[in-house]
mmCIF file of C-alpha atoms in Angstrom:
data_model
loop_
_atom_site.group_PDB
_atom_site.id
_atom_site.type_symbol
_atom_site.label_atom_id
_atom_site.label_comp_id
_atom_site.label_asym_id
_atom_site.label_seq_id
_atom_site.Cartn_x
_atom_site.Cartn_y
_atom_site.Cartn_z
ATOM 1 C CA UNK A 1 10.313 43.065 18.587
ATOM 2 C CA UNK A 2 8.608 42.066 21.866
ATOM 3 C CA UNK A 3 5.522 43.685 23.262
ATOM 4 C CA UNK A 4 3.415 43.005 26.391
ATOM 5 C CA UNK A 5 -0.072 41.605 25.995
ATOM 6 C CA UNK A 6 -2.742 41.007 28.611
ATOM 7 C CA UNK A 7 -5.689 38.576 28.704
ATOM 8 C CA UNK A 8 -7.670 38.844 31.959
ATOM 9 C CA UNK A 9 -5.286 39.079 34.818
ATOM 10 C CA UNK A 10 -2.361 37.350 33.236
ATOM 11 C CA UNK A 11 0.434 39.441 31.603
ATOM 12 C CA UNK A 12 2.878 37.935 29.096
ATOM 13 C CA UNK A 13 5.088 38.953 26.225
ATOM 14 C CA UNK A 14 4.643 38.104 22.565
ATOM 15 C CA UNK A 15 7.880 37.623 20.711
ATOM 16 C CA UNK A 16 8.319 38.033 16.982
ATOM 17 C CA UNK A 17 9.673 34.584 16.157
ATOM 18 C CA UNK A 18 7.662 33.570 13.113
ATOM 19 C CA UNK A 19 7.631 30.014 11.766
ATOM 20 C CA UNK A 20 5.427 29.462 8.770
ATOM 21 C CA UNK A 21 4.968 27.528 5.517
ATOM 22 C CA UNK A 22 8.229 26.966 3.600
ATOM 23 C CA UNK A 23 8.131 25.545 0.072
ATOM 24 C CA UNK A 24 11.887 25.010 0.075
ATOM 25 C CA UNK A 25 11.744 22.181 2.689
ATOM 26 C CA UNK A 26 11.767 19.148 0.424
ATOM 27 C CA UNK A 27 12.341 15.427 0.758
ATOM 28 C CA UNK A 28 12.635 12.670 -1.854
ATOM 29 C CA UNK A 29 9.693 10.256 -2.138
ATOM 30 C CA UNK A 30 9.055 7.181 -4.198
ATOM 31 C CA UNK A 31 6.898 7.850 -7.266
ATOM 32 C CA UNK A 32 5.029 5.731 -9.782
ATOM 33 C CA UNK A 33 6.130 2.228 -8.850
ATOM 34 C CA UNK A 34 3.571 0.361 -10.936
ATOM 35 C CA UNK A 35 4.458 -2.754 -12.950
ATOM 36 C CA UNK A 36 3.287 -1.210 -16.261
ATOM 37 C CA UNK A 37 5.339 1.955 -15.729
ATOM 38 C CA UNK A 38 8.368 -0.082 -14.757
ATOM 39 C CA UNK A 39 8.149 -2.198 -17.858
ATOM 40 C CA UNK A 40 7.847 0.882 -20.078
ATOM 41 C CA UNK A 41 10.753 2.791 -18.485
ATOM 42 C CA UNK A 42 13.012 -0.325 -18.378
ATOM 43 C CA UNK A 43 12.254 -0.845 -22.135
ATOM 44 C CA UNK A 44 13.053 2.802 -22.871
ATOM 45 C CA UNK A 45 16.343 2.883 -20.964
ATOM 46 C CA UNK A 46 17.493 -0.456 -22.380
ATOM 47 C CA UNK A 47 17.281 1.118 -25.875
ATOM 48 C CA UNK A 48 19.403 4.170 -24.923
ATOM 49 C CA UNK A 49 23.069 4.256 -25.941
ATOM 50 C CA UNK A 50 25.777 4.597 -23.245
ATOM 51 C CA UNK A 51 26.351 8.201 -24.302
ATOM 52 C CA UNK A 52 22.632 9.076 -23.939
ATOM 53 C CA UNK A 53 22.501 7.387 -20.581
ATOM 54 C CA UNK A 54 25.591 9.310 -19.349
ATOM 55 C CA UNK A 55 24.254 12.607 -20.596
ATOM 56 C CA UNK A 56 20.815 12.225 -18.920
ATOM 57 C CA UNK A 57 22.371 10.854 -15.714
ATOM 58 C CA UNK A 58 24.710 13.855 -15.538
ATOM 59 C CA UNK A 59 21.934 16.325 -16.233
ATOM 60 C CA UNK A 60 19.699 14.823 -13.533
ATOM 61 C CA UNK A 61 22.581 14.987 -11.034
ATOM 62 C CA UNK A 62 23.206 18.639 -11.965
ATOM 63 C CA UNK A 63 19.589 19.478 -11.263
ATOM 64 C CA UNK A 64 19.129 17.636 -8.015
ATOM 65 C CA UNK A 65 22.455 16.688 -6.344
ATOM 66 C CA UNK A 66 22.751 19.944 -4.473
ATOM 67 C CA UNK A 67 19.250 19.559 -3.052
ATOM 68 C CA UNK A 68 19.574 16.120 -1.422
ATOM 69 C CA UNK A 69 22.052 13.944 0.427
ATOM 70 C CA UNK A 70 23.789 11.455 -1.879
ATOM 71 C CA UNK A 71 21.328 11.388 -4.767
ATOM 72 C CA UNK A 72 23.179 8.490 -6.467
ATOM 73 C CA UNK A 73 22.389 6.360 -3.336
ATOM 74 C CA UNK A 74 18.748 7.474 -3.537
ATOM 75 C CA UNK A 75 18.625 6.391 -7.230
ATOM 76 C CA UNK A 76 20.165 3.002 -6.436
ATOM 77 C CA UNK A 77 17.676 2.483 -3.594
ATOM 78 C CA UNK A 78 14.785 3.116 -6.020
ATOM 79 C CA UNK A 79 16.390 0.772 -8.537
ATOM 80 C CA UNK A 80 16.337 -1.898 -5.775
ATOM 81 C CA UNK A 81 12.615 -1.313 -5.345
ATOM 82 C CA UNK A 82 12.162 -1.853 -9.080
ATOM 83 C CA UNK A 83 13.990 -5.125 -8.765
ATOM 84 C CA UNK A 84 11.538 -6.316 -6.061
ATOM 85 C CA UNK A 85 8.605 -5.804 -8.455
ATOM 86 C CA UNK A 86 10.395 -6.910 -11.638
ATOM 87 C CA UNK A 87 13.255 -9.271 -10.599
ATOM 88 C CA UNK A 88 16.142 -9.324 -13.082
ATOM 89 C CA UNK A 89 14.876 -6.219 -14.934
ATOM 90 C CA UNK A 90 17.961 -4.095 -14.222
ATOM 91 C CA UNK A 91 21.075 -6.140 -14.729
ATOM 92 C CA UNK A 92 22.923 -3.017 -15.876
ATOM 93 C CA UNK A 93 25.897 -0.969 -14.803
ATOM 94 C CA UNK A 94 25.549 1.495 -11.960
ATOM 95 C CA UNK A 95 24.943 4.564 -14.196
ATOM 96 C CA UNK A 96 22.064 2.964 -16.076
ATOM 97 C CA UNK A 97 20.526 1.559 -12.889
ATOM 98 C CA UNK A 98 20.787 4.964 -11.188
ATOM 99 C CA UNK A 99 19.076 6.625 -14.152
ATOM 100 C CA UNK A 100 16.263 4.067 -13.836
ATOM 101 C CA UNK A 101 15.948 4.775 -10.110
ATOM 102 C CA UNK A 102 15.760 8.563 -10.812
ATOM 103 C CA UNK A 103 12.558 7.933 -12.842
ATOM 104 C CA UNK A 104 10.779 6.651 -9.741
ATOM 105 C CA UNK A 105 11.513 9.407 -7.309
ATOM 106 C CA UNK A 106 9.898 12.815 -6.796
ATOM 107 C CA UNK A 107 10.346 15.842 -4.484
ATOM 108 C CA UNK A 108 7.811 16.501 -1.820
ATOM 109 C CA UNK A 109 7.497 19.811 -0.047
ATOM 110 C CA UNK A 110 6.753 18.811 3.524
ATOM 111 C CA UNK A 111 5.846 22.259 4.880
ATOM 112 C CA UNK A 112 4.119 23.815 1.858
ATOM 113 C CA UNK A 113 0.815 24.108 3.709
ATOM 114 C CA UNK A 114 1.847 24.812 7.325
ATOM 115 C CA UNK A 115 4.565 24.682 9.952
ATOM 116 C CA UNK A 116 3.079 24.961 13.451
ATOM 117 C CA UNK A 117 2.311 23.307 16.833
ATOM 118 C CA UNK A 118 5.729 23.527 18.405
ATOM 119 C CA UNK A 119 7.025 21.598 21.389
ATOM 120 C CA UNK A 120 10.255 22.206 23.377
ATOM 121 C CA UNK A 121 12.733 20.542 25.668
ATOM 122 C CA UNK A 122 15.915 21.838 27.251
ATOM 123 C CA UNK A 123 19.154 20.070 26.492
ATOM 124 C CA UNK A 124 21.991 19.221 28.879
ATOM 125 C CA UNK A 125 23.841 22.253 27.601
ATOM 126 C CA UNK A 126 22.812 25.425 29.556
ATOM 127 C CA UNK A 127 20.910 27.873 27.401
ATOM 128 C CA UNK A 128 20.169 25.341 24.645
ATOM 129 C CA UNK A 129 16.849 23.825 23.642
ATOM 130 C CA UNK A 130 15.314 21.653 20.865
ATOM 131 C CA UNK A 131 12.013 22.471 19.202
ATOM 132 C CA UNK A 132 9.847 19.974 17.358
ATOM 133 C CA UNK A 133 7.453 21.286 14.758
ATOM 134 C CA UNK A 134 4.569 19.819 12.830
ATOM 135 C CA UNK A 135 5.079 20.295 9.076
ATOM 136 C CA UNK A 136 2.086 19.784 6.698
ATOM 137 C CA UNK A 137 2.532 19.318 2.959
ATOM 138 C CA UNK A 138 0.424 18.484 -0.068
ATOM 139 C CA UNK A 139 -2.448 16.144 0.770
ATOM 140 C CA UNK A 140 -2.415 17.161 4.509
ATOM 141 C CA UNK A 141 0.418 14.756 5.292
ATOM 142 C CA UNK A 142 2.124 15.683 8.553
ATOM 143 C CA UNK A 143 5.700 15.038 9.529
ATOM 144 C CA UNK A 144 8.061 16.129 12.223
ATOM 145 C CA UNK A 145 10.892 18.740 11.920
ATOM 146 C CA UNK A 146 13.337 19.937 14.502
ATOM 147 C CA UNK A 147 15.126 23.231 15.280
ATOM 148 C CA UNK A 148 17.775 24.108 17.783
ATOM 149 C CA UNK A 149 17.327 27.248 19.867
ATOM 150 C CA UNK A 150 19.333 29.496 22.177
ATOM 151 C CA UNK A 151 17.581 30.532 25.392
ATOM 152 C CA UNK A 152 18.515 33.926 26.782
ATOM 153 C CA UNK A 153 18.546 34.739 30.503
ATOM 154 C CA UNK A 154 15.073 36.289 30.109
ATOM 155 C CA UNK A 155 13.866 33.044 28.457
ATOM 156 C CA UNK A 156 13.540 34.529 24.971
ATOM 157 C CA UNK A 157 14.360 32.090 22.144
ATOM 158 C CA UNK A 158 16.555 32.536 19.135
ATOM 159 C CA UNK A 159 15.549 29.712 16.752
ATOM 160 C CA UNK A 160 18.002 28.266 14.259
ATOM 161 C CA UNK A 161 17.306 28.709 10.504
ATOM 162 C CA UNK A 162 15.896 25.938 8.377
ATOM 163 C CA UNK A 163 18.345 23.448 6.809
ATOM 164 C CA UNK A 164 19.085 23.657 3.084
ATOM 165 C CA UNK A 165 18.817 19.867 2.708
ATOM 166 C CA UNK A 166 16.636 17.371 4.525
ATOM 167 C CA UNK A 167 16.964 13.664 5.311
ATOM 168 C CA UNK A 168 14.410 11.097 6.363
ATOM 169 C CA UNK A 169 17.144 8.883 7.693
ATOM 170 C CA UNK A 170 17.692 5.102 7.482
ATOM 171 C CA UNK A 171 14.577 3.181 8.567
ATOM 172 C CA UNK A 172 14.448 -0.401 9.850
ATOM 173 C CA UNK A 173 12.034 -2.471 11.901
ATOM 174 C CA UNK A 174 8.625 -4.078 11.900
ATOM 175 C CA UNK A 175 6.520 -1.676 9.725
ATOM 176 C CA UNK A 176 3.383 -3.796 10.020
ATOM 177 C CA UNK A 177 3.307 -3.238 13.790
ATOM 178 C CA UNK A 178 4.255 0.345 13.629
ATOM 179 C CA UNK A 179 7.524 -0.195 15.511
ATOM 180 C CA UNK A 180 10.667 0.898 13.852
ATOM 181 C CA UNK A 181 13.984 2.766 14.198
ATOM 182 C CA UNK A 182 15.095 5.826 12.335
ATOM 183 C CA UNK A 183 18.743 6.605 12.288
ATOM 184 C CA UNK A 184 20.396 9.786 10.871
ATOM 185 C CA UNK A 185 24.011 10.168 9.714
ATOM 186 C CA UNK A 186 26.052 12.482 11.920
ATOM 187 C CA UNK A 187 26.669 14.699 8.843
ATOM 188 C CA UNK A 188 22.932 15.608 8.832
ATOM 189 C CA UNK A 189 22.334 18.546 11.267
ATOM 190 C CA UNK A 190 19.338 18.526 13.655
ATOM 191 C CA UNK A 191 17.480 20.986 11.423
ATOM 192 C CA UNK A 192 17.835 18.574 8.531
ATOM 193 C CA UNK A 193 16.294 15.558 10.169
ATOM 194 C CA UNK A 194 12.699 14.687 9.345
ATOM 195 C CA UNK A 195 10.466 12.010 10.920
ATOM 196 C CA UNK A 196 8.219 11.233 7.973
ATOM 197 C CA UNK A 197 5.360 8.637 8.151
ATOM 198 C CA UNK A 198 6.758 5.114 7.559
ATOM 199 C CA UNK A 199 4.276 2.526 8.824
ATOM 200 C CA UNK A 200 0.682 1.711 7.809
ATOM 201 C CA UNK A 201 -0.839 3.111 10.982
ATOM 202 C CA UNK A 202 0.671 6.563 10.236
ATOM 203 C CA UNK A 203 0.583 6.636 6.465
ATOM 204 C CA UNK A 204 -1.475 9.896 6.440
ATOM 205 C CA UNK A 205 0.671 11.660 8.998
ATOM 206 C CA UNK A 206 2.698 11.971 12.177
ATOM 207 C CA UNK A 207 1.047 14.772 14.125
ATOM 208 C CA UNK A 208 1.768 16.999 17.181
ATOM 209 C CA UNK A 209 4.874 15.661 18.928
ATOM 210 C CA UNK A 210 4.882 16.512 22.661
ATOM 211 C CA UNK A 211 8.553 16.391 23.817
ATOM 212 C CA UNK A 212 9.539 15.665 27.407
ATOM 213 C CA UNK A 213 12.917 14.991 29.106
ATOM 214 C CA UNK A 214 12.124 11.834 31.051
ATOM 215 C CA UNK A 215 14.177 10.821 34.113
ATOM 216 C CA UNK A 216 14.249 7.068 34.520
ATOM 217 C CA UNK A 217 14.547 5.385 37.894
ATOM 218 C CA UNK A 218 18.186 5.226 38.969
ATOM 219 C CA UNK A 219 20.033 2.004 38.153
ATOM 220 C CA UNK A 220 21.233 -0.067 41.164
ATOM 221 C CA UNK A 221 24.786 0.826 42.201
ATOM 222 C CA UNK A 222 26.385 -2.538 42.942
ATOM 223 C CA UNK A 223 29.313 -0.805 44.645
ATOM 224 C CA UNK A 224 26.947 0.955 47.023
ATOM 225 C CA UNK A 225 25.751 -1.097 49.949
ATOM 226 C CA UNK A 226 23.033 1.456 50.463
ATOM 227 C CA UNK A 227 21.316 0.473 47.178
ATOM 228 C CA UNK A 228 20.554 2.735 44.282
ATOM 229 C CA UNK A 229 22.786 5.401 42.767
ATOM 230 C CA UNK A 230 21.391 8.943 43.191
ATOM 231 C CA UNK A 231 21.866 9.747 39.501
ATOM 232 C CA UNK A 232 18.735 9.739 37.331
ATOM 233 C CA UNK A 233 19.324 9.025 33.663
ATOM 234 C CA UNK A 234 17.402 11.208 31.216
ATOM 235 C CA UNK A 235 16.080 10.417 27.761
ATOM 236 C CA UNK A 236 13.860 12.359 25.449
ATOM 237 C CA UNK A 237 10.423 10.953 24.820
ATOM 238 C CA UNK A 238 7.897 12.305 22.330
ATOM 239 C CA UNK A 239 4.269 11.314 22.303
ATOM 240 C CA UNK A 240 2.932 11.637 18.777
ATOM 241 C CA UNK A 241 -0.339 10.878 16.944
ATOM 242 C CA UNK A 242 -0.146 8.600 13.915
ATOM 243 C CA UNK A 243 -2.995 8.898 11.443
ATOM 244 C CA UNK A 244 -3.881 6.242 8.952
ATOM 245 C CA UNK A 245 -6.476 8.307 7.079
ATOM 246 C CA UNK A 246 -9.352 7.291 9.347
ATOM 247 C CA UNK A 247 -8.134 6.699 12.874
ATOM 248 C CA UNK A 248 -5.787 8.550 15.281
ATOM 249 C CA UNK A 249 -3.208 6.138 16.611
ATOM 250 C CA UNK A 250 -1.237 7.084 19.799
ATOM 251 C CA UNK A 251 2.467 6.484 19.382
ATOM 252 C CA UNK A 252 5.679 7.426 21.046
ATOM 253 C CA UNK A 253 9.374 7.719 20.275
ATOM 254 C CA UNK A 254 12.421 7.819 22.477
ATOM 255 C CA UNK A 255 15.895 9.234 21.687
ATOM 256 C CA UNK A 256 19.035 10.181 23.594
ATOM 257 C CA UNK A 257 20.685 12.269 20.911
ATOM 258 C CA UNK A 258 18.030 13.195 18.260
ATOM 259 C CA UNK A 259 20.073 11.108 15.881
ATOM 260 C CA UNK A 260 18.551 7.721 16.522
ATOM 261 C CA UNK A 261 14.806 7.481 17.199
ATOM 262 C CA UNK A 262 12.898 4.347 18.332
ATOM 263 C CA UNK A 263 9.276 4.746 17.315
ATOM 264 C CA UNK A 264 6.549 2.479 18.762
ATOM 265 C CA UNK A 265 2.791 2.178 18.925
ATOM 266 C CA UNK A 266 0.948 2.381 22.219
ATOM 267 C CA UNK A 267 -1.407 -0.470 23.158
ATOM 268 C CA UNK A 268 -4.191 -1.021 25.711
ATOM 269 C CA UNK A 269 -7.772 0.001 26.253
ATOM 270 C CA UNK A 270 -6.705 3.588 27.217
ATOM 271 C CA UNK A 271 -4.438 4.039 24.234
ATOM 272 C CA UNK A 272 -6.978 5.879 22.117
ATOM 273 C CA UNK A 273 -7.470 9.280 20.463
ATOM 274 C CA UNK A 274 -4.822 11.930 20.996
ATOM 275 C CA UNK A 275 -3.370 14.837 23.131
ATOM 276 C CA UNK A 276 -1.304 12.507 25.337
ATOM 277 C CA UNK A 277 1.428 14.054 27.424
ATOM 278 C CA UNK A 278 3.937 11.945 29.393
ATOM 279 C CA UNK A 279 4.967 12.998 32.822
ATOM 280 C CA UNK A 280 8.746 13.658 33.137
ATOM 281 C CA UNK A 281 9.240 10.832 35.687
ATOM 282 C CA UNK A 282 7.317 7.950 37.274
ATOM 283 C CA UNK A 283 4.601 8.945 39.715
ATOM 284 C CA UNK A 284 4.088 6.548 42.584
ATOM 285 C CA UNK A 285 6.397 4.069 40.833
ATOM 286 C CA UNK A 286 4.421 3.966 37.607
ATOM 287 C CA UNK A 287 4.534 5.792 34.228
ATOM 288 C CA UNK A 288 1.936 8.554 34.012
ATOM 289 C CA UNK A 289 0.264 10.552 31.238
ATOM 290 C CA UNK A 290 -2.582 12.842 30.644
ATOM 291 C CA UNK A 291 -4.821 12.001 27.754
ATOM 292 C CA UNK A 292 -8.232 12.340 26.154
ATOM 293 C CA UNK A 293 -10.045 9.225 25.057
ATOM 294 C CA UNK A 294 -13.521 10.514 24.264
ATOM 295 C CA UNK A 295 -12.655 13.696 22.292
ATOM 296 C CA UNK A 296 -13.631 16.272 24.911
ATOM 297 C CA UNK A 297 -12.709 15.293 28.500
ATOM 298 C CA UNK A 298 -9.201 14.923 29.967
ATOM 299 C CA UNK A 299 -8.003 11.881 31.797
ATOM 300 C CA UNK A 300 -5.089 10.771 34.030
ATOM 301 C CA UNK A 301 -3.429 7.539 32.879
ATOM 302 C CA UNK A 302 -0.903 5.314 34.579
ATOM 303 C CA UNK A 303 0.872 2.119 33.668
ATOM 304 C CA UNK A 304 3.725 -0.234 34.650
ATOM 305 C CA UNK A 305 4.770 -0.341 30.941
ATOM 306 C CA UNK A 306 5.608 2.571 28.728
ATOM 307 C CA UNK A 307 3.911 1.020 25.723
ATOM 308 C CA UNK A 308 0.688 -0.358 27.263
ATOM 309 C CA UNK A 309 -2.014 1.798 28.837
ATOM 310 C CA UNK A 310 -5.170 0.271 30.261
ATOM 311 C CA UNK A 311 -6.083 2.704 33.017
ATOM 312 C CA UNK A 312 -7.606 6.156 32.490
ATOM 313 C CA UNK A 313 -9.270 8.132 35.338
ATOM 314 C CA UNK A 314 -11.377 11.272 34.816
ATOM 315 C CA UNK A 315 -9.287 14.381 35.264
ATOM 316 C CA UNK A 316 -11.515 17.241 34.213
ATOM 317 C CA UNK A 317 -14.521 18.042 31.997
ATOM 318 C CA UNK A 318 -15.044 21.286 30.118
ATOM 319 C CA UNK A 319 -16.592 23.835 32.534
ATOM 320 C CA UNK A 320 -15.785 27.325 31.348
ATOM 321 C CA UNK A 321 -17.175 29.310 28.446
ATOM 322 C CA UNK A 322 -13.917 29.295 26.524
ATOM 323 C CA UNK A 323 -13.633 25.529 26.807
ATOM 324 C CA UNK A 324 -17.217 24.561 26.294
ATOM 325 C CA UNK A 325 -16.575 22.356 23.258
ATOM 326 C CA UNK A 326 -13.576 20.325 24.470
ATOM 327 C CA UNK A 327 -10.371 20.448 26.430
ATOM 328 C CA UNK A 328 -7.038 18.763 25.951
ATOM 329 C CA UNK A 329 -3.424 18.786 26.989
ATOM 330 C CA UNK A 330 -0.852 21.083 25.359
ATOM 331 C CA UNK A 331 2.196 19.083 26.288
ATOM 332 C CA UNK A 332 3.661 17.302 29.260
ATOM 333 C CA UNK A 333 3.078 18.351 32.868
ATOM 334 C CA UNK A 334 5.847 20.488 34.304
ATOM 335 C CA UNK A 335 7.052 19.840 37.852
ATOM 336 C CA UNK A 336 6.885 22.926 40.040
ATOM 337 C CA UNK A 337 7.024 23.524 43.784
ATOM 338 C CA UNK A 338 3.241 23.633 44.049
ATOM 339 C CA UNK A 339 2.612 20.410 42.021
ATOM 340 C CA UNK A 340 2.383 19.692 38.321
ATOM 341 C CA UNK A 341 1.719 22.592 35.952
ATOM 342 C CA UNK A 342 -0.169 21.349 32.909
ATOM 343 C CA UNK A 343 -0.539 23.486 29.734
ATOM 344 C CA UNK A 344 -3.902 22.844 28.210
ATOM 345 C CA UNK A 345 -6.270 24.176 25.502
ATOM 346 C CA UNK A 346 -9.937 24.913 25.536
ATOM 347 C CA UNK A 347 -12.146 25.072 22.467
ATOM 348 C CA UNK A 348 -15.078 27.505 22.528
ATOM 349 C CA UNK A 349 -17.787 28.592 20.092
ATOM 350 C CA UNK A 350 -16.801 28.823 16.422
ATOM 351 C CA UNK A 351 -13.948 26.303 17.181
ATOM 352 C CA UNK A 352 -11.799 29.005 18.789
ATOM 353 C CA UNK A 353 -8.751 27.561 20.568
ATOM 354 C CA UNK A 354 -7.227 29.226 23.650
ATOM 355 C CA UNK A 355 -4.467 28.191 26.061
ATOM 356 C CA UNK A 356 -4.680 27.945 29.855
ATOM 357 C CA UNK A 357 -3.116 25.944 32.654
ATOM 358 C CA UNK A 358 -4.171 23.434 35.230
ATOM 359 C CA UNK A 359 -2.292 22.782 38.488
ATOM 360 C CA UNK A 360 -2.314 19.093 39.466
ATOM 361 C CA UNK A 361 -1.722 17.720 42.891
ATOM 362 C CA UNK A 362 1.913 16.713 43.357
ATOM 363 C CA UNK A 363 1.181 13.364 45.082
ATOM 364 C CA UNK A 364 -2.128 12.637 43.286
ATOM 365 C CA UNK A 365 -1.953 14.135 39.783
ATOM 366 C CA UNK A 366 -5.484 12.852 39.021
ATOM 367 C CA UNK A 367 -6.730 15.886 41.051
ATOM 368 C CA UNK A 368 -6.876 19.370 39.519
ATOM 369 C CA UNK A 369 -6.277 21.763 42.395
ATOM 370 C CA UNK A 370 -6.270 25.024 40.457
ATOM 371 C CA UNK A 371 -7.166 26.201 36.938
ATOM 372 C CA UNK A 372 -6.790 29.501 35.018
ATOM 373 C CA UNK A 373 -10.318 30.979 34.898
ATOM 374 C CA UNK A 374 -9.648 32.817 31.684
ATOM 375 C CA UNK A 375 -7.272 32.010 28.739
ATOM 376 C CA UNK A 376 -3.614 32.878 29.229
ATOM 377 C CA UNK A 377 -3.295 33.049 25.465
ATOM 378 C CA UNK A 378 -6.076 33.450 22.888
ATOM 379 C CA UNK A 379 -6.114 34.412 19.180
ATOM 380 C CA UNK A 380 -5.634 38.121 18.560
ATOM 381 C CA UNK A 381 -7.034 40.024 15.652
ATOM 382 C CA UNK A 382 -3.757 40.000 13.711
ATOM 383 C CA UNK A 383 -3.275 36.217 14.127
ATOM 384 C CA UNK A 384 -6.743 34.792 13.590
ATOM 385 C CA UNK A 385 -6.135 33.789 10.021
ATOM 386 C CA UNK A 386 -3.931 30.917 8.903
ATOM 387 C CA UNK A 387 -3.935 27.197 7.939
ATOM 388 C CA UNK A 388 -6.317 26.614 10.914
ATOM 389 C CA UNK A 389 -8.136 29.903 11.695
ATOM 390 C CA UNK A 390 -8.929 31.138 15.233
ATOM 391 C CA UNK A 391 -6.335 28.979 16.990
ATOM 392 C CA UNK A 392 -3.455 29.469 19.361
ATOM 393 C CA UNK A 393 -1.859 26.168 20.220
ATOM 394 C CA UNK A 394 1.263 24.595 21.610
ATOM 395 C CA UNK A 395 2.459 21.022 22.046
ATOM 396 C CA UNK A 396 4.639 21.768 25.025
ATOM 397 C CA UNK A 397 6.303 24.225 27.379
ATOM 398 C CA UNK A 398 9.184 24.382 29.823
ATOM 399 C CA UNK A 399 10.430 26.581 32.594
ATOM 400 C CA UNK A 400 13.714 28.504 32.302
ATOM 401 C CA UNK A 401 14.816 30.997 34.999
ATOM 402 C CA UNK A 402 11.309 30.956 36.539
ATOM 403 C CA UNK A 403 9.759 31.834 33.183
ATOM 404 C CA UNK A 404 7.429 29.557 31.217
#
């Protein structure tokens, strides 16, 4: 059901798409890999007969095989971790090794606490979009989920249901630096792919992805004496905040198919804090972002390198009653005829979050040329309560058929 709502002078429609906590969204996680526990479990399994091993292995598969992709491979991977701690401890057949591995794995409900802060990007297929969502589980650990969506002519969304099984993919790379690749098998649908914290600088969470379709500069066309080809090649970037338990760490990923993700940390004196939103193309020949380094004011950032940011100019300070505490971006700027439309949030008394928009100058996006004087969206009485009370928030927006 849709119904009109009005805040100030701005009409909009509220749609009844509800995305909330979901205990059924589970992933496998390593559990209890201490040397003492390994020694005790290895000793116990070594005393079991083959029949006892077969029976417990079969029972474990019966309980969990339908809830995860290839549980035997998961068990073998955990047995390999055991070998790293206690080399030579598991010179057994596959069934016995898999049983050992199953003792060092647990299920984790990634969205048991909350599922919120969506972002969106349109795909190359007309009427199709991809949503990213922040999932929060036990211990306030955040991860990233995805949903596909159909976009109707009137810009209403029909969001796909959750997957019945999830995968965290195959991870490789330099974990110490925070740079790595996550690759998902093609058999795992988009809704089943999870970006879960992998490196030390994000061990407490990956928060608030802001998706944007980025159009790179055209490659030179060697067959064209006039120079560059007119085609601009898009990729999907996502700015994301890593959290190590103490510090917010700006990060980014890039993907072309939502199947392989290259995740990397951002560096430089301006790569601090959170709320960074990448422009969908270079501005004046340089990469550009909006950010917030000091926790309350917004900045305009630019760089020659996508992973290093040393320049941040003041963009705007809190001015209005509903943004008196702080302001920040709510996604990437959107290119419109009048300039760059930037979704933003303001925080007022009692930590009440509302959403508005800034219009940035097309040629000089460090200038705000217009701003909504009142919130476009603010918490209503029937939506004030939740995991974070008194908040309406988004991590991105797009325009479809002249509708945001």
